[in-house]
Amino acid sequence: MRKEAVVLATVTTVAVVAVLEETSTLNMLVSYAASLPKGDEKGLYYGLNLRGTNFLILCARLGGRNEPISDLYRKEISIPPNVLSGTSQELFDYIAVELAKFVSEHPPDDTLDAPEREKKLGFTVSYPVDQAAASSGSAIKWKSFSANDTVEKALINDINRALEKHGLKFRVFSLVDDTVGNLAGGRYYNNGIVASVTLAMGSNAAYVEPNEAVPKWQGPMPSSNSGELVINTEWGNFNCSNLPVTEFDSSLDSESSNPGCRIFEKLTSAMYLGEIVRRVLLKMAQETALFGDVVPPKLATPYQLRSPDMAAMHQDTSEDHGVVGEKLKENLGITNSTPMVREVVAEVCDIVAERGARLAGAGIVGIIKKLGRIESRKSVVTVEGGLYEHYRVFRNYLHSSVWEMLGSDHSDNVVIEHSHGGSGAGAVFLAACQNTKSF
């Protein structure tokens, strides 16, 4: 696996670029957000980020160019099991009720016309959404919901109906993936941002294309003067023969709830990295008695090792790898590990992390290469997600792989930075820049 982690950079970048430039099985989506922020937006705006089993409501006051954001409030709300298993309308009704409570706690601007003015609500989701038109989003697939009745329905109309039903003077004008929201947030701070990447429990990327470069889009172009469309790559679905898939990845995929799907995500996201490490350690324990003559029962339990625990073991710099020993005991019930065994475990974590980071880096370079910006223009890529933010070694591998693939002559042309505002904040920026006349 170490050799694969080192040699995958070139072949994966070529494969990613080929997918971006030609017809392929990777179903990229045109995100019909009519515009992106310019940095001069002002006012109090509200946003909502719908996740697998919870949602986040936010509001913030934007001060315009060179002014700080103020009055930032966030509230995370769990979705009850009965709502998760219910209809989409029941879900949106529940969201509307909670939004009404939030707005009462953090009311809009106290002006004479505020009670009558319809306010824009930015709405992002942390799973795939296809947008056939500005006012009719359709969910491709709920990752965690059983409410499949949303497929092929006009989600935005359903959401707005629920808002109106519960007396909220809000309107949702666009429904986009959270990665697109992060791109909008980045654009508010820096107009040079051309792409946004999510490296969290899921893995995805979005980037900006000129209108004429998007032949897939058959509908009307946005009426904004930007001349741009945002492309949601859905790169988690990327797969090709050049990907360094091992027997451990194959078994993970075959035993997953979506075999054959989202292969790139299974190699690069926090949902799966710890599980890959567990599967490698399990085989080593079975074939080499790494942890003694008896294989620890917990080691044979899927998803017993989470990526944050993997990161803690990987980043343990103590001489005896004490943190590795603690995590093995805590998560896998392994109490008899030696310093040498712990060093082996840390090395496995390193190999899996480097491979995932280099793959993500190859995806970034592939996008920038597709845009033709590597040699001539500086490009900024914003990255959101705990895997990037909290896993220092993973982040370092990502940066170094991008620099390596670009070469010394062009490495300064691509800047990778952590996103602003945190997860879900992009919904606020989308609300700020959406113009009702654009739809």
GROMACS .gro file of C-alpha atoms in nm:
model
  439
    1MET     CA    1   0.000   0.000   0.000
    2ARG     CA    2   0.292   0.238   0.066
    3LYS     CA    3   0.407   0.207  -0.295
    4GLU     CA    4   0.052   0.270  -0.416
    5ALA     CA    5   0.027   0.582  -0.202
    6VAL     CA    6   0.341   0.723  -0.362
    7VAL     CA    7   0.272   0.647  -0.729
    8LEU     CA    8  -0.097   0.730  -0.746
    9ALA     CA    9  -0.054   1.107  -0.784
   10THR     CA   10   0.007   1.126  -1.158
   11VAL     CA   11  -0.232   0.855  -1.273
   12THR     CA   12  -0.514   0.980  -1.052
   13THR     CA   13  -0.474   1.340  -1.168
   14VAL     CA   14  -0.486   1.226  -1.532
   15ALA     CA   15  -0.797   1.021  -1.457
   16VAL     CA   16  -0.971   1.312  -1.280
   17VAL     CA   17  -0.896   1.550  -1.566
   18ALA     CA   18  -1.026   1.296  -1.818
   19VAL     CA   19  -1.353   1.271  -1.628
   20LEU     CA   20  -1.386   1.650  -1.609
   21GLU     CA   21  -1.325   1.695  -1.983
   22GLU     CA   22  -1.512   1.401  -2.133
   23THR     CA   23  -1.841   1.219  -2.101
   24SER     CA   24  -1.816   0.974  -1.814
   25THR     CA   25  -2.009   0.788  -1.550
   26LEU     CA   26  -1.935   1.063  -1.296
   27ASN     CA   27  -2.263   1.253  -1.277
   28MET     CA   28  -2.158   1.610  -1.206
   29LEU     CA   29  -2.437   1.850  -1.126
   30VAL     CA   30  -2.502   2.205  -1.236
   31SER     CA   31  -2.581   2.400  -0.920
   32TYR     CA   32  -2.823   2.670  -1.024
   33ALA     CA   33  -2.738   2.925  -0.760
   34ALA     CA   34  -2.794   3.239  -0.965
   35SER     CA   35  -2.493   3.418  -0.824
   36LEU     CA   36  -2.210   3.401  -0.575
   37PRO     CA   37  -2.128   3.669  -0.317
   38LYS     CA   38  -1.911   3.963  -0.415
   39GLY     CA   39  -1.814   4.067  -0.063
   40ASP     CA   40  -2.025   4.384  -0.046
   41GLU     CA   41  -2.345   4.220   0.080
   42LYS     CA   42  -2.495   4.380   0.393
   43GLY     CA   43  -2.774   4.290   0.633
   44LEU     CA   44  -2.898   4.013   0.859
   45TYR     CA   45  -2.941   3.681   0.680
   46TYR     CA   46  -3.059   3.335   0.777
   47GLY     CA   47  -2.941   2.995   0.658
   48LEU     CA   48  -3.019   2.629   0.715
   49ASN     CA   49  -2.797   2.326   0.660
   50LEU     CA   50  -2.980   1.992   0.644
   51ARG     CA   51  -2.763   1.695   0.739
   52GLY     CA   52  -2.822   1.323   0.784
   53THR     CA   53  -2.994   1.313   1.122
   54ASN     CA   54  -2.988   1.681   1.223
   55PHE     CA   55  -2.992   2.030   1.082
   56LEU     CA   56  -2.818   2.355   1.161
   57ILE     CA   57  -2.991   2.696   1.168
   58LEU     CA   58  -2.774   3.006   1.144
   59CYS     CA   59  -2.807   3.381   1.118
   60ALA     CA   60  -2.540   3.645   1.076
   61ARG     CA   61  -2.512   4.014   1.004
   62LEU     CA   62  -2.289   4.087   0.706
   63GLY     CA   63  -2.120   4.425   0.713
   64GLY     CA   64  -2.002   4.444   0.355
   65ARG     CA   65  -1.651   4.486   0.227
   66ASN     CA   66  -1.383   4.527   0.496
   67GLU     CA   67  -1.639   4.504   0.778
   68PRO     CA   68  -1.652   4.209   1.021
   69ILE     CA   69  -1.944   3.970   1.047
   70SER     CA   70  -2.146   4.019   1.364
   71ASP     CA   71  -2.450   3.874   1.541
   72LEU     CA   72  -2.356   3.519   1.438
   73TYR     CA   73  -2.581   3.259   1.598
   74ARG     CA   74  -2.594   2.884   1.536
   75LYS     CA   75  -2.828   2.614   1.665
   76GLU     CA   76  -2.798   2.243   1.588
   77ILE     CA   77  -3.121   2.044   1.612
   78SER     CA   78  -3.159   1.666   1.605
   79ILE     CA   79  -3.435   1.521   1.390
   80PRO     CA   80  -3.660   1.275   1.580
   81PRO     CA   81  -3.665   0.916   1.447
   82ASN     CA   82  -4.036   0.935   1.362
   83VAL     CA   83  -3.971   1.242   1.147
   84LEU     CA   84  -3.673   1.076   0.978
   85SER     CA   85  -3.891   0.783   0.879
   86GLY     CA   86  -4.185   1.000   0.776
   87THR     CA   87  -4.267   1.199   0.465
   88SER     CA   88  -4.074   1.493   0.330
   89GLN     CA   89  -4.358   1.728   0.421
   90GLU     CA   90  -4.343   1.612   0.783
   91LEU     CA   91  -3.970   1.680   0.781
   92PHE     CA   92  -4.012   2.030   0.638
   93ASP     CA   93  -4.294   2.105   0.883
   94TYR     CA   94  -4.065   2.010   1.169
   95ILE     CA   95  -3.788   2.230   1.029
   96ALA     CA   96  -4.030   2.522   0.991
   97VAL     CA   97  -4.144   2.493   1.355
   98GLU     CA   98  -3.784   2.494   1.480
   99LEU     CA   99  -3.693   2.781   1.247
  100ALA     CA  100  -3.981   2.986   1.389
  101LYS     CA  101  -3.843   2.932   1.740
  102PHE     CA  102  -3.496   3.036   1.626
  103VAL     CA  103  -3.623   3.352   1.455
  104SER     CA  104  -3.817   3.450   1.768
  105GLU     CA  105  -3.491   3.424   1.965
  106HIS     CA  106  -3.290   3.609   1.697
  107PRO     CA  107  -3.539   3.840   1.521
  108PRO     CA  108  -3.465   4.021   1.193
  109ASP     CA  109  -3.385   4.389   1.164
  110ASP     CA  110  -3.630   4.604   1.358
  111THR     CA  111  -3.743   4.831   1.076
  112LEU     CA  112  -4.089   4.946   0.978
  113ASP     CA  113  -4.114   4.721   0.674
  114ALA     CA  114  -3.936   4.418   0.823
  115PRO     CA  115  -4.259   4.241   0.932
  116GLU     CA  116  -4.397   4.261   0.579
  117ARG     CA  117  -4.083   4.196   0.378
  118GLU     CA  118  -4.021   3.842   0.258
  119LYS     CA  119  -3.676   3.731   0.369
  120LYS     CA  120  -3.444   3.498   0.182
  121LEU     CA  121  -3.344   3.171   0.349
  122GLY     CA  122  -3.028   3.001   0.228
  123PHE     CA  123  -3.071   2.624   0.225
  124THR     CA  124  -2.789   2.372   0.188
  125VAL     CA  125  -2.789   1.995   0.219
  126SER     CA  126  -2.503   1.764   0.303
  127TYR     CA  127  -2.589   1.503   0.041
  128PRO     CA  128  -2.644   1.509  -0.336
  129VAL     CA  129  -2.904   1.742  -0.483
  130ASP     CA  130  -2.975   1.785  -0.855
  131GLN     CA  131  -3.128   2.111  -0.966
  132ALA     CA  132  -3.328   2.100  -1.284
  133ALA     CA  133  -3.429   2.463  -1.237
  134ALA     CA  134  -3.390   2.742  -0.988
  135SER     CA  135  -3.718   2.673  -0.815
  136SER     CA  136  -3.732   2.294  -0.830
  137GLY     CA  137  -3.455   2.096  -0.668
  138SER     CA  138  -3.474   1.718  -0.677
  139ALA     CA  139  -3.291   1.492  -0.438
  140ILE     CA  140  -3.089   1.223  -0.613
  141LYS     CA  141  -3.052   1.017  -0.300
  142TRP     CA  142  -3.088   1.064   0.072
  143LYS     CA  143  -2.775   0.926   0.234
  144SER     CA  144  -2.931   0.877   0.575
  145PHE     CA  145  -3.303   0.931   0.526
  146SER     CA  146  -3.561   0.665   0.450
  147ALA     CA  147  -3.800   0.934   0.326
  148ASN     CA  148  -3.742   0.851  -0.041
  149ASP     CA  149  -4.065   1.021  -0.142
  150THR     CA  150  -3.859   1.336  -0.200
  151VAL     CA  151  -3.699   1.188  -0.510
  152GLU     CA  152  -3.809   1.366  -0.828
  153LYS     CA  153  -4.029   1.609  -0.628
  154ALA     CA  154  -4.004   1.985  -0.618
  155LEU     CA  155  -3.829   2.013  -0.283
  156ILE     CA  156  -3.811   2.389  -0.284
  157ASN     CA  157  -4.185   2.422  -0.333
  158ASP     CA  158  -4.242   2.178  -0.046
  159ILE     CA  159  -4.008   2.374   0.180
  160ASN     CA  160  -4.169   2.708   0.097
  161ARG     CA  161  -4.514   2.560   0.153
  162ALA     CA  162  -4.409   2.452   0.501
  163LEU     CA  163  -4.262   2.795   0.578
  164GLU     CA  164  -4.584   2.966   0.471
  165LYS     CA  165  -4.797   2.716   0.665
  166HIS     CA  166  -4.619   2.807   0.987
  167GLY     CA  167  -4.638   3.182   0.933
  168LEU     CA  168  -4.275   3.240   0.839
  169LYS     CA  169  -4.207   3.519   0.591
  170PHE     CA  170  -3.910   3.338   0.441
  171ARG     CA  171  -3.857   3.200   0.095
  172VAL     CA  172  -3.600   2.950  -0.029
  173PHE     CA  173  -3.478   3.038  -0.378
  174SER     CA  174  -3.210   2.774  -0.429
  175LEU     CA  175  -3.125   2.435  -0.286
  176VAL     CA  176  -2.759   2.338  -0.309
  177ASP     CA  177  -2.501   2.097  -0.174
  178ASP     CA  178  -2.313   2.212   0.136
  179THR     CA  179  -1.988   2.218  -0.065
  180VAL     CA  180  -2.144   2.476  -0.298
  181GLY     CA  181  -2.242   2.672   0.012
  182ASN     CA  182  -1.882   2.665   0.129
  183LEU     CA  183  -1.777   2.801  -0.211
  184ALA     CA  184  -2.024   3.087  -0.166
  185GLY     CA  185  -1.883   3.159   0.178
  186GLY     CA  186  -1.532   3.163   0.039
  187ARG     CA  187  -1.628   3.402  -0.239
  188TYR     CA  188  -1.760   3.652   0.017
  189TYR     CA  189  -1.411   3.683   0.161
  190ASN     CA  190  -1.202   3.625  -0.149
  191ASN     CA  191  -1.313   3.663  -0.509
  192GLY     CA  192  -1.011   3.458  -0.619
  193ILE     CA  193  -1.157   3.133  -0.485
  194VAL     CA  194  -1.236   2.899  -0.774
  195ALA     CA  195  -1.317   2.575  -0.593
  196SER     CA  196  -1.435   2.438  -0.262
  197VAL     CA  197  -1.364   2.093  -0.118
  198THR     CA  198  -1.536   1.907   0.164
  199LEU     CA  199  -1.328   1.651   0.353
  200ALA     CA  200  -1.546   1.536   0.641
  201MET     CA  201  -1.772   1.233   0.684
  202GLY     CA  202  -1.834   1.280   0.314
  203SER     CA  203  -1.604   1.395   0.034
  204ASN     CA  204  -1.695   1.635  -0.245
  205ALA     CA  205  -1.579   1.933  -0.448
  206ALA     CA  206  -1.741   2.223  -0.634
  207TYR     CA  207  -1.586   2.471  -0.874
  208VAL     CA  208  -1.677   2.764  -1.096
  209GLU     CA  209  -1.700   2.729  -1.475
  210PRO     CA  210  -1.777   2.983  -1.750
  211ASN     CA  211  -2.130   2.937  -1.884
  212GLU     CA  212  -2.009   2.828  -2.226
  213ALA     CA  213  -1.803   2.546  -2.076
  214VAL     CA  214  -2.111   2.366  -1.942
  215PRO     CA  215  -2.279   2.186  -2.232
  216LYS     CA  216  -2.479   1.965  -1.994
  217TRP     CA  217  -2.696   2.256  -1.883
  218GLN     CA  218  -3.003   2.271  -2.107
  219GLY     CA  219  -3.205   2.532  -1.919
  220PRO     CA  220  -3.181   2.912  -1.916
  221MET     CA  221  -2.862   3.064  -1.789
  222PRO     CA  222  -2.870   3.276  -1.475
  223SER     CA  223  -2.950   3.642  -1.541
  224SER     CA  224  -2.653   3.758  -1.336
  225ASN     CA  225  -2.366   3.922  -1.519
  226SER     CA  226  -2.103   3.693  -1.374
  227GLY     CA  227  -2.109   3.455  -1.671
  228GLU     CA  228  -2.040   3.167  -1.432
  229LEU     CA  229  -2.204   2.846  -1.321
  230VAL     CA  230  -2.110   2.645  -1.014
  231ILE     CA  231  -2.041   2.277  -1.080
  232ASN     CA  232  -2.098   2.027  -0.801
  233THR     CA  233  -1.856   1.751  -0.907
  234GLU     CA  234  -1.997   1.483  -0.675
  235TRP     CA  235  -1.643   1.344  -0.687
  236GLY     CA  236  -1.731   1.096  -0.415
  237ASN     CA  237  -1.878   0.889  -0.701
  238PHE     CA  238  -1.553   0.896  -0.901
  239ASN     CA  239  -1.411   0.557  -0.990
  240CYS     CA  240  -1.160   0.434  -1.246
  241SER     CA  241  -0.908   0.155  -1.294
  242ASN     CA  242  -0.621   0.381  -1.187
  243LEU     CA  243  -0.747   0.422  -0.832
  244PRO     CA  244  -0.529   0.229  -0.584
  245VAL     CA  245  -0.807   0.007  -0.452
  246THR     CA  246  -0.684  -0.275  -0.226
  247GLU     CA  247  -0.851  -0.590  -0.098
  248PHE     CA  248  -0.944  -0.397   0.216
  249ASP     CA  249  -1.126  -0.131   0.014
  250SER     CA  250  -1.301  -0.396  -0.194
  251SER     CA  251  -1.431  -0.580   0.111
  252LEU     CA  252  -1.541  -0.254   0.275
  253ASP     CA  253  -1.729  -0.159  -0.041
  254SER     CA  254  -1.896  -0.498  -0.088
  255GLU     CA  255  -2.020  -0.497   0.273
  256SER     CA  256  -2.140  -0.136   0.264
  257SER     CA  257  -2.497  -0.016   0.218
  258ASN     CA  258  -2.409   0.113  -0.131
  259PRO     CA  259  -2.170  -0.138  -0.293
  260GLY     CA  260  -2.009  -0.014  -0.614
  261CYS     CA  261  -2.100   0.346  -0.536
  262ARG     CA  262  -1.903   0.643  -0.401
  263ILE     CA  263  -1.567   0.466  -0.433
  264PHE     CA  264  -1.360   0.786  -0.420
  265GLU     CA  265  -1.543   0.890  -0.105
  266LYS     CA  266  -1.464   0.554   0.053
  267LEU     CA  267  -1.095   0.624  -0.005
  268THR     CA  268  -1.086   0.986   0.111
  269SER     CA  269  -1.352   1.060   0.376
  270ALA     CA  270  -1.354   1.042   0.755
  271MET     CA  271  -1.643   0.796   0.741
  272TYR     CA  272  -1.414   0.522   0.610
  273LEU     CA  273  -1.046   0.587   0.686
  274GLY     CA  274  -1.060   0.443   1.037
  275GLU     CA  275  -1.249   0.141   0.909
  276ILE     CA  276  -0.981   0.074   0.646
  277VAL     CA  277  -0.716   0.080   0.920
  278ARG     CA  278  -0.922  -0.165   1.126
  279ARG     CA  279  -0.947  -0.409   0.834
  280VAL     CA  280  -0.572  -0.397   0.774
  281LEU     CA  281  -0.500  -0.458   1.143
  282LEU     CA  282  -0.750  -0.744   1.149
  283LYS     CA  283  -0.571  -0.927   0.868
  284MET     CA  284  -0.235  -0.868   1.032
  285ALA     CA  285  -0.372  -1.005   1.359
  286GLN     CA  286  -0.509  -1.313   1.183
  287GLU     CA  287  -0.195  -1.387   0.981
  288THR     CA  288   0.089  -1.270   1.207
  289ALA     CA  289  -0.062  -1.277   1.559
  290LEU     CA  290   0.011  -0.905   1.584
  291PHE     CA  291  -0.193  -0.877   1.904
  292GLY     CA  292  -0.136  -1.229   2.037
  293ASP     CA  293  -0.261  -1.577   1.958
  294VAL     CA  294  -0.627  -1.478   1.991
  295VAL     CA  295  -0.774  -1.212   1.762
  296PRO     CA  296  -0.943  -0.947   1.978
  297PRO     CA  297  -1.321  -0.974   1.921
  298LYS     CA  298  -1.370  -0.598   1.888
  299LEU     CA  299  -1.110  -0.587   1.611
  300ALA     CA  300  -1.347  -0.798   1.403
  301THR     CA  301  -1.635  -0.553   1.456
  302PRO     CA  302  -1.690  -0.314   1.162
  303TYR     CA  303  -1.651   0.059   1.226
  304GLN     CA  304  -1.516   0.003   1.575
  305LEU     CA  305  -1.228   0.238   1.496
  306ARG     CA  306  -1.327   0.594   1.408
  307SER     CA  307  -1.115   0.833   1.205
  308PRO     CA  308  -1.062   1.075   1.499
  309ASP     CA  309  -0.910   0.786   1.694
  310MET     CA  310  -0.699   0.695   1.393
  311ALA     CA  311  -0.576   1.056   1.379
  312ALA     CA  312  -0.491   1.053   1.749
  313MET     CA  313  -0.283   0.736   1.707
  314HIS     CA  314  -0.116   0.863   1.391
  315GLN     CA  315  -0.017   1.192   1.551
  316ASP     CA  316   0.119   1.036   1.870
  317THR     CA  317   0.483   1.149   1.885
  318SER     CA  318   0.568   0.997   2.224
  319GLU     CA  319   0.857   0.753   2.236
  320ASP     CA  320   0.646   0.456   2.347
  321HIS     CA  321   0.337   0.555   2.143
  322GLY     CA  322   0.128   0.572   2.459
  323VAL     CA  323  -0.173   0.729   2.286
  324VAL     CA  324  -0.176   0.439   2.039
  325GLY     CA  325  -0.190   0.197   2.331
  326GLU     CA  326  -0.475   0.390   2.493
  327LYS     CA  327  -0.681   0.398   2.174
  328LEU     CA  328  -0.623   0.029   2.104
  329LYS     CA  329  -0.750  -0.053   2.452
  330GLU     CA  330  -1.038   0.191   2.444
  331ASN     CA  331  -1.172   0.107   2.097
  332LEU     CA  332  -1.055  -0.247   2.022
  333GLY     CA  333  -1.008  -0.403   2.364
  334ILE     CA  334  -0.637  -0.465   2.302
  335THR     CA  335  -0.454  -0.444   2.634
  336ASN     CA  336  -0.124  -0.616   2.563
  337SER     CA  337   0.032  -0.407   2.284
  338THR     CA  338   0.409  -0.356   2.287
  339PRO     CA  339   0.586  -0.038   2.171
  340MET     CA  340   0.688  -0.217   1.851
  341VAL     CA  341   0.329  -0.321   1.782
  342ARG     CA  342   0.209   0.033   1.845
  343GLU     CA  343   0.465   0.161   1.598
  344VAL     CA  344   0.328  -0.079   1.336
  345VAL     CA  345  -0.025   0.047   1.404
  346ALA     CA  346   0.090   0.409   1.363
  347GLU     CA  347   0.256   0.315   1.032
  348VAL     CA  348  -0.068   0.162   0.903
  349CYS     CA  349  -0.251   0.484   0.995
  350ASP     CA  350   0.017   0.681   0.811
  351ILE     CA  351  -0.018   0.478   0.492
  352VAL     CA  352  -0.398   0.501   0.483
  353ALA     CA  353  -0.396   0.874   0.563
  354GLU     CA  354  -0.130   0.955   0.302
  355ARG     CA  355  -0.316   0.767   0.032
  356GLY     CA  356  -0.644   0.947   0.112
  357ALA     CA  357  -0.477   1.289   0.126
  358ARG     CA  358  -0.290   1.237  -0.202
  359LEU     CA  359  -0.608   1.128  -0.375
  360ALA     CA  360  -0.788   1.440  -0.255
  361GLY     CA  361  -0.488   1.647  -0.365
  362ALA     CA  362  -0.499   1.485  -0.708
  363GLY     CA  363  -0.866   1.579  -0.735
  364ILE     CA  364  -0.783   1.942  -0.657
  365VAL     CA  365  -0.504   1.953  -0.913
  366GLY     CA  366  -0.732   1.789  -1.168
  367ILE     CA  367  -0.993   2.061  -1.126
  368ILE     CA  368  -0.738   2.343  -1.153
  369LYS     CA  369  -0.586   2.178  -1.460
  370LYS     CA  370  -0.930   2.145  -1.620
  371LEU     CA  371  -0.981   2.518  -1.567
  372GLY     CA  372  -0.648   2.589  -1.737
  373ARG     CA  373  -0.521   2.793  -1.445
  374ILE     CA  374  -0.210   2.603  -1.334
  375GLU     CA  375   0.047   2.788  -1.542
  376SER     CA  376  -0.100   3.134  -1.579
  377ARG     CA  377  -0.322   3.236  -1.288
  378LYS     CA  378  -0.329   3.209  -0.911
  379SER     CA  379  -0.617   3.000  -0.780
  380VAL     CA  380  -0.748   2.970  -0.425
  381VAL     CA  381  -0.920   2.652  -0.305
  382THR     CA  382  -1.113   2.651   0.021
  383VAL     CA  383  -1.143   2.328   0.222
  384GLU     CA  384  -1.404   2.250   0.487
  385GLY     CA  385  -1.438   1.950   0.719
  386GLY     CA  386  -1.297   1.794   1.031
  387LEU     CA  387  -1.065   1.564   0.839
  388TYR     CA  388  -0.880   1.868   0.705
  389GLU     CA  389  -0.923   2.093   1.007
  390HIS     CA  390  -0.834   1.851   1.289
  391TYR     CA  391  -0.614   1.585   1.125
  392ARG     CA  392  -0.286   1.777   1.097
  393VAL     CA  393  -0.083   1.502   0.926
  394PHE     CA  394  -0.358   1.442   0.670
  395ARG     CA  395  -0.367   1.815   0.598
  396ASN     CA  396   0.011   1.828   0.556
  397TYR     CA  397   0.006   1.532   0.317
  398LEU     CA  398  -0.266   1.703   0.114
  399HIS     CA  399  -0.068   2.024   0.081
  400SER     CA  400   0.260   1.851   0.000
  401SER     CA  401   0.098   1.627  -0.263
  402VAL     CA  402  -0.051   1.928  -0.443
  403TRP     CA  403   0.285   2.106  -0.441
  404GLU     CA  404   0.456   1.789  -0.568
  405MET     CA  405   0.208   1.743  -0.854
  406LEU     CA  406   0.230   2.109  -0.957
  407GLY     CA  407   0.609   2.116  -0.946
  408SER     CA  408   0.831   2.395  -0.819
  409ASP     CA  409   0.749   2.621  -1.115
  410HIS     CA  410   0.374   2.629  -1.046
  411SER     CA  411   0.327   2.534  -0.680
  412ASP     CA  412   0.273   2.898  -0.582
  413ASN     CA  413  -0.017   2.928  -0.825
  414VAL     CA  414  -0.254   2.720  -0.611
  415VAL     CA  415  -0.336   2.827  -0.256
  416ILE     CA  416  -0.529   2.594  -0.026
  417GLU     CA  417  -0.694   2.748   0.279
  418HIS     CA  418  -0.943   2.649   0.546
  419SER     CA  419  -1.296   2.770   0.481
  420HIS     CA  420  -1.453   3.060   0.669
  421GLY     CA  421  -1.748   3.034   0.906
  422GLY     CA  422  -1.753   2.662   0.972
  423SER     CA  423  -1.976   2.387   0.839
  424GLY     CA  424  -2.314   2.503   0.715
  425ALA     CA  425  -2.228   2.874   0.718
  426GLY     CA  426  -2.242   2.888   0.339
  427ALA     CA  427  -2.622   2.888   0.357
  428VAL     CA  428  -2.611   3.241   0.505
  429PHE     CA  429  -2.391   3.370   0.223
  430LEU     CA  430  -2.616   3.211  -0.038
  431ALA     CA  431  -2.914   3.393   0.113
  432ALA     CA  432  -2.723   3.720   0.096
  433CYS     CA  433  -2.639   3.697  -0.273
  434GLN     CA  434  -2.960   3.551  -0.419
  435ASN     CA  435  -3.160   3.798  -0.623
  436THR     CA  436  -3.526   3.711  -0.666
  437LYS     CA  437  -3.520   3.855  -1.018
  438SER     CA  438  -3.264   3.592  -1.113
  439PHE     CA  439  -3.516   3.312  -1.093
   0.00000   0.00000   0.00000
